[in-house]
Amino acid sequence: MSPRSKIITAAVLFSSGGAAIKWCSFGGWQLAAFRASIAMLTILILLPEARRGWSWRTVVVAVAYAATTLLYVQANKHTTAASAIFLQSTSPLFILLLAPWLLGEHASGRDIAQMAVMGGGMGLFLLGIDRPSATAPNPALGNALAAICAVTWAFTVMGYRWLAARGSSVAAAAVSGNLTAAILALVMAQPLVGGRPADWAVVVFLGVCQLGIPYLFLARAVPHVRALEIGLFLLIEPVLNPLWAWLVHGETPGPTTIAGGVLILGATAGRMILDLKQPGRASVTA
């Protein structure tokens, strides 16, 4: 399998998260605990580098990673898959705001233009809340959790850069983050409940196929593909995520959700295409 094929496969597997989470009857905390536990074991088994290079920095980044994975599950339990993934996709907006202080990286004019459009898309989500439904019982709460998830993911991405610059293991941070998430979610999930065989199948799928294997594919492909190409290929995830939720659950996002998603994805894709045509300009969000 070529490096680009690995990235595309990873994006497709990542995109299954929303529909799969909604399929499982476990509560959000219990599902998050089991999903993180299996993902942790999968990454440990598949990636030798995840078993070394641990440090106090790894633990710091793990906190942001753990918050992200917990918020992602909870958001998908409360709002539409489209809202959850599109709002999480606004994380570059928060990287733009935080990177000058945390990483010493400053924004370009392109960054600011991209973030203005993404901010408009985020505003549409927060102003135009979808109606409650069987798969999205509390869209307002879910949207708020997804927006916070964008912030924690921004911290995670910046943490990865921080680790890489100091020669620390990013894979170890993912393992530590999943371990932290599993422990916290397990405490919050008490008392645990039994589930159907289908629920356990979904849990295994989420841990192995939706998180673990895609992480392996990305780790192996990233050294061989340009960063901008990786970003473009990974846009497959937010495009397919609501499609799977519609096919599996009949979940249809409202017009403001669709409009907000178009703005967010359009701003990101447009920026990446522009950078491909005119390379050489550093970005805090790419």
Coordinates of C-alpha atoms in Angstrom, one line a residue:
M1 CA 0.0 0.0 0.0
S2 CA 1.4 3.4 -1.0
P3 CA 1.8 6.2 1.6
R4 CA -1.0 8.2 0.1
S5 CA -3.3 5.1 0.1
K6 CA -2.5 4.7 3.8
I7 CA -3.5 8.3 4.6
I8 CA -6.8 7.9 2.6
T9 CA -7.5 4.7 4.4
A10 CA -6.8 6.3 7.7
A11 CA -9.2 9.2 6.9
V12 CA -12.0 6.8 5.9
L13 CA -11.6 4.8 9.1
F14 CA -11.5 7.9 11.3
S15 CA -14.7 9.0 9.6
S16 CA -16.6 6.0 10.9
G17 CA -16.5 7.3 14.5
G18 CA -19.7 9.3 14.6
A19 CA -22.0 6.6 13.2
A20 CA -20.3 3.9 15.3
I21 CA -20.6 5.8 18.6
K22 CA -24.3 6.4 17.9
W23 CA -24.8 2.7 17.2
C24 CA -23.5 1.6 20.6
S25 CA -26.0 1.7 23.4
F26 CA -23.4 2.1 26.1
G27 CA -23.4 5.5 27.8
G28 CA -20.9 8.0 26.7
W29 CA -18.5 7.6 29.6
Q30 CA -18.5 3.8 29.5
L31 CA -18.0 3.7 25.7
A32 CA -15.2 6.3 26.0
A33 CA -13.4 4.2 28.6
F34 CA -13.6 0.9 26.6
R35 CA -12.7 2.7 23.3
A36 CA -9.6 4.3 24.8
S37 CA -8.5 1.1 26.5
I38 CA -8.6 -0.9 23.3
A39 CA -7.0 1.9 21.3
M40 CA -4.2 2.1 23.8
L41 CA -3.4 -1.6 23.5
T42 CA -3.7 -1.5 19.7
I43 CA -1.2 1.3 19.4
L44 CA 1.2 -0.3 21.9
I45 CA 1.1 -3.6 19.9
L46 CA 1.4 -2.0 16.5
L47 CA 3.9 0.8 17.1
P48 CA 7.2 -0.1 18.8
E49 CA 8.0 3.6 19.2
A50 CA 5.0 3.9 21.5
R51 CA 6.7 1.8 24.1
R52 CA 9.7 4.1 24.6
G53 CA 10.5 7.8 24.9
W54 CA 8.2 8.5 27.8
S55 CA 8.8 11.7 29.8
W56 CA 7.0 14.2 31.9
R57 CA 6.2 16.1 28.6
T58 CA 4.4 13.0 27.4
V59 CA 2.1 13.1 30.3
V60 CA 1.4 16.8 29.8
V61 CA 0.3 16.3 26.2
A62 CA -1.6 13.2 27.2
V63 CA -4.0 15.3 29.3
A64 CA -5.0 17.3 26.3
Y65 CA -5.3 14.2 24.2
A66 CA -7.5 12.5 26.9
A67 CA -9.8 15.5 27.1
T68 CA -10.2 15.4 23.3
T69 CA -11.1 11.8 23.0
L70 CA -13.6 12.0 26.0
L71 CA -15.2 15.2 24.6
Y72 CA -15.5 13.7 21.1
V73 CA -17.5 10.7 22.3
Q74 CA -19.7 12.8 24.5
A75 CA -20.4 15.3 21.7
N76 CA -21.4 12.6 19.3
K77 CA -23.8 11.2 21.9
H78 CA -25.6 14.5 22.1
T79 CA -25.4 16.3 18.7
T80 CA -25.3 15.3 15.1
A81 CA -22.1 13.6 13.7
A82 CA -21.8 16.5 11.3
S83 CA -21.9 19.2 14.0
A84 CA -19.4 17.2 16.1
I85 CA -16.8 16.7 13.4
F86 CA -17.2 20.2 11.8
L87 CA -16.8 22.0 15.1
Q88 CA -13.8 19.9 16.0
S89 CA -12.4 20.9 12.6
T90 CA -12.2 24.5 13.8
S91 CA -9.1 23.6 16.0
P92 CA -6.8 25.7 13.7
L93 CA -8.6 28.8 14.8
F94 CA -7.4 28.1 18.4
I95 CA -4.0 27.2 17.2
L96 CA -3.8 30.6 15.5
L97 CA -4.7 32.3 18.8
L98 CA -2.5 30.2 21.1
A99 CA 0.6 29.4 19.0
P100 CA 2.3 32.8 19.4
W101 CA 2.4 32.4 23.1
L102 CA 2.9 28.7 23.4
L103 CA 5.2 27.9 20.4
G104 CA 6.5 31.3 19.3
E105 CA 4.8 30.7 15.9
H106 CA 3.1 33.7 14.3
A107 CA 0.2 33.9 11.9
S108 CA 0.5 34.9 8.2
G109 CA -2.1 36.9 6.3
R110 CA -3.4 33.6 4.8
D111 CA -3.8 32.2 8.3
I112 CA -5.9 35.1 9.4
A113 CA -8.1 35.0 6.3
Q114 CA -8.7 31.3 6.8
M115 CA -9.5 31.7 10.5
A116 CA -12.0 34.5 9.7
V117 CA -14.0 32.2 7.4
M118 CA -13.8 29.3 9.9
G119 CA -14.9 31.6 12.7
G120 CA -18.0 32.5 10.6
G121 CA -18.7 28.8 10.1
M122 CA -18.4 28.2 13.8
G123 CA -20.8 31.0 14.5
L124 CA -23.4 29.4 12.3
F125 CA -23.2 26.2 14.4
L126 CA -23.7 28.1 17.6
L127 CA -26.5 30.3 16.3
G128 CA -28.5 27.7 14.3
I129 CA -29.0 24.7 16.7
D130 CA -30.5 21.5 15.1
R131 CA -33.7 20.1 16.5
P132 CA -33.3 17.2 19.0
S133 CA -33.6 13.7 17.5
A134 CA -33.1 10.1 18.5
T135 CA -29.4 10.2 17.6
A136 CA -28.9 13.8 18.7
P137 CA -31.0 14.3 21.9
N138 CA -29.3 17.6 23.1
P139 CA -27.7 19.4 20.1
A140 CA -26.9 22.6 22.1
L141 CA -24.9 20.6 24.7
G142 CA -23.2 18.5 22.1
N143 CA -22.2 21.5 20.1
A144 CA -20.7 23.1 23.2
L145 CA -18.7 20.0 23.9
A146 CA -17.5 19.7 20.3
A147 CA -16.4 23.4 20.4
I148 CA -14.4 22.6 23.6
C149 CA -13.0 19.5 21.9
A150 CA -11.7 21.8 19.1
V151 CA -9.7 23.7 21.8
T152 CA -8.3 20.6 23.5
W153 CA -7.4 19.2 20.1
A154 CA -5.5 22.4 19.3
F155 CA -3.6 21.9 22.5
T156 CA -2.9 18.3 21.5
V157 CA -1.6 19.3 18.1
M158 CA 0.7 22.0 19.6
G159 CA 1.8 19.5 22.2
Y160 CA 2.8 17.1 19.4
R161 CA 4.9 19.8 17.9
W162 CA 6.4 20.5 21.3
L163 CA 7.3 16.9 21.8
A164 CA 8.7 16.4 18.3
A165 CA 10.9 19.5 18.6
R166 CA 12.5 17.9 21.7
G167 CA 12.9 14.4 20.4
S168 CA 10.1 12.9 22.5
S169 CA 7.7 10.2 21.3
V170 CA 4.4 11.4 19.9
A171 CA 3.1 7.8 19.9
A172 CA 3.9 7.5 23.6
A173 CA 1.7 10.6 24.2
A174 CA -1.2 8.9 22.3
V175 CA -0.8 5.8 24.5
S176 CA -0.6 7.9 27.7
G177 CA -3.6 10.0 26.6
N178 CA -5.7 6.9 26.0
L179 CA -4.7 5.5 29.3
T180 CA -5.6 8.7 31.1
A181 CA -9.0 8.9 29.2
A182 CA -9.8 5.3 30.1
I183 CA -9.1 5.8 33.8
L184 CA -11.1 9.0 34.0
A185 CA -14.0 7.7 31.9
L186 CA -14.1 4.4 33.9
V187 CA -14.5 6.4 37.2
M188 CA -17.3 8.5 35.7
A189 CA -19.0 5.5 34.1
Q190 CA -19.8 3.7 37.4
P191 CA -21.8 1.6 37.7
L192 CA -21.0 -0.3 34.5
V193 CA -23.7 -1.9 32.6
G194 CA -23.8 -5.0 30.4
G195 CA -24.3 -4.7 26.7
R196 CA -25.4 -6.6 23.6
P197 CA -22.8 -8.5 21.6
A198 CA -23.3 -5.7 19.0
D199 CA -22.2 -3.1 21.5
W200 CA -19.0 -4.9 22.3
A201 CA -18.4 -5.4 18.6
V202 CA -18.7 -1.6 18.1
V203 CA -16.3 -1.0 21.0
V204 CA -13.7 -3.3 19.5
F205 CA -14.2 -1.6 16.1
L206 CA -13.8 1.9 17.5
G207 CA -10.6 1.0 19.5
V208 CA -8.9 -1.1 16.8
C209 CA -10.2 0.1 13.4
Q210 CA -11.3 3.7 14.1
L211 CA -8.3 4.8 16.2
G212 CA -5.5 2.2 16.4
I213 CA -5.0 1.1 12.8
P214 CA -5.4 4.6 11.3
Y215 CA -2.8 5.9 13.8
L216 CA -0.4 3.2 12.5
F217 CA -1.1 4.1 8.9
L218 CA -0.5 7.8 9.6
A219 CA 2.7 7.1 11.5
R220 CA 4.1 5.1 8.6
A221 CA 2.9 7.4 5.8
V222 CA 3.7 10.9 7.2
P223 CA 7.5 10.8 6.6
H224 CA 6.8 10.2 2.8
V225 CA 4.0 12.7 2.0
R226 CA 4.0 16.5 2.2
A227 CA 2.2 18.0 5.1
L228 CA -0.3 19.9 2.9
E229 CA -1.2 16.8 1.0
I230 CA -1.8 15.0 4.3
G231 CA -4.1 17.7 5.4
L232 CA -6.0 17.6 2.1
F233 CA -6.4 13.8 2.2
L234 CA -7.6 14.0 5.9
L235 CA -10.4 16.3 4.8
I236 CA -12.0 13.0 3.7
E237 CA -12.9 12.4 7.4
P238 CA -15.3 15.4 8.0
V239 CA -16.8 14.8 4.5
L240 CA -17.6 11.1 5.1
N241 CA -18.4 11.3 8.8
P242 CA -21.9 12.8 8.4
L243 CA -22.5 10.7 5.3
W244 CA -22.1 7.5 7.4
A245 CA -24.4 8.8 10.1
W246 CA -27.0 9.5 7.4
L247 CA -26.7 6.1 5.8
V248 CA -26.7 4.2 9.1
H249 CA -29.1 6.3 11.3
G250 CA -30.9 8.5 8.8
E251 CA -29.4 11.5 10.6
T252 CA -29.8 14.7 8.6
P253 CA -28.1 17.9 9.7
G254 CA -29.9 21.2 9.4
P255 CA -29.2 23.9 6.8
T256 CA -27.1 26.0 9.1
T257 CA -25.0 23.0 10.1
I258 CA -24.4 22.2 6.4
A259 CA -23.6 25.9 5.7
G260 CA -21.2 26.1 8.6
G261 CA -19.5 22.9 7.5
V262 CA -19.1 24.2 4.0
L263 CA -17.4 27.3 5.3
I264 CA -15.0 25.4 7.6
L265 CA -14.0 22.8 5.0
G266 CA -13.9 25.3 2.2
A267 CA -11.6 27.6 4.1
T268 CA -9.3 24.7 5.0
A269 CA -9.2 23.2 1.5
G270 CA -8.8 26.5 -0.2
R271 CA -5.9 27.5 2.0
M272 CA -4.2 24.2 1.4
I273 CA -4.6 24.4 -2.4
L274 CA -3.3 27.9 -2.4
D275 CA -0.2 26.8 -0.4
L276 CA 0.4 24.0 -2.8
K277 CA 0.4 26.5 -5.7
Q278 CA 2.6 28.9 -3.8
P279 CA 4.7 26.9 -1.4
G280 CA 7.4 28.3 1.0
R281 CA 5.3 30.3 3.4
A282 CA 5.2 29.0 6.9
S283 CA 1.9 28.6 8.7
V284 CA 0.9 28.0 12.2
T285 CA -2.2 26.0 11.2
A286 CA -1.0 23.8 8.4

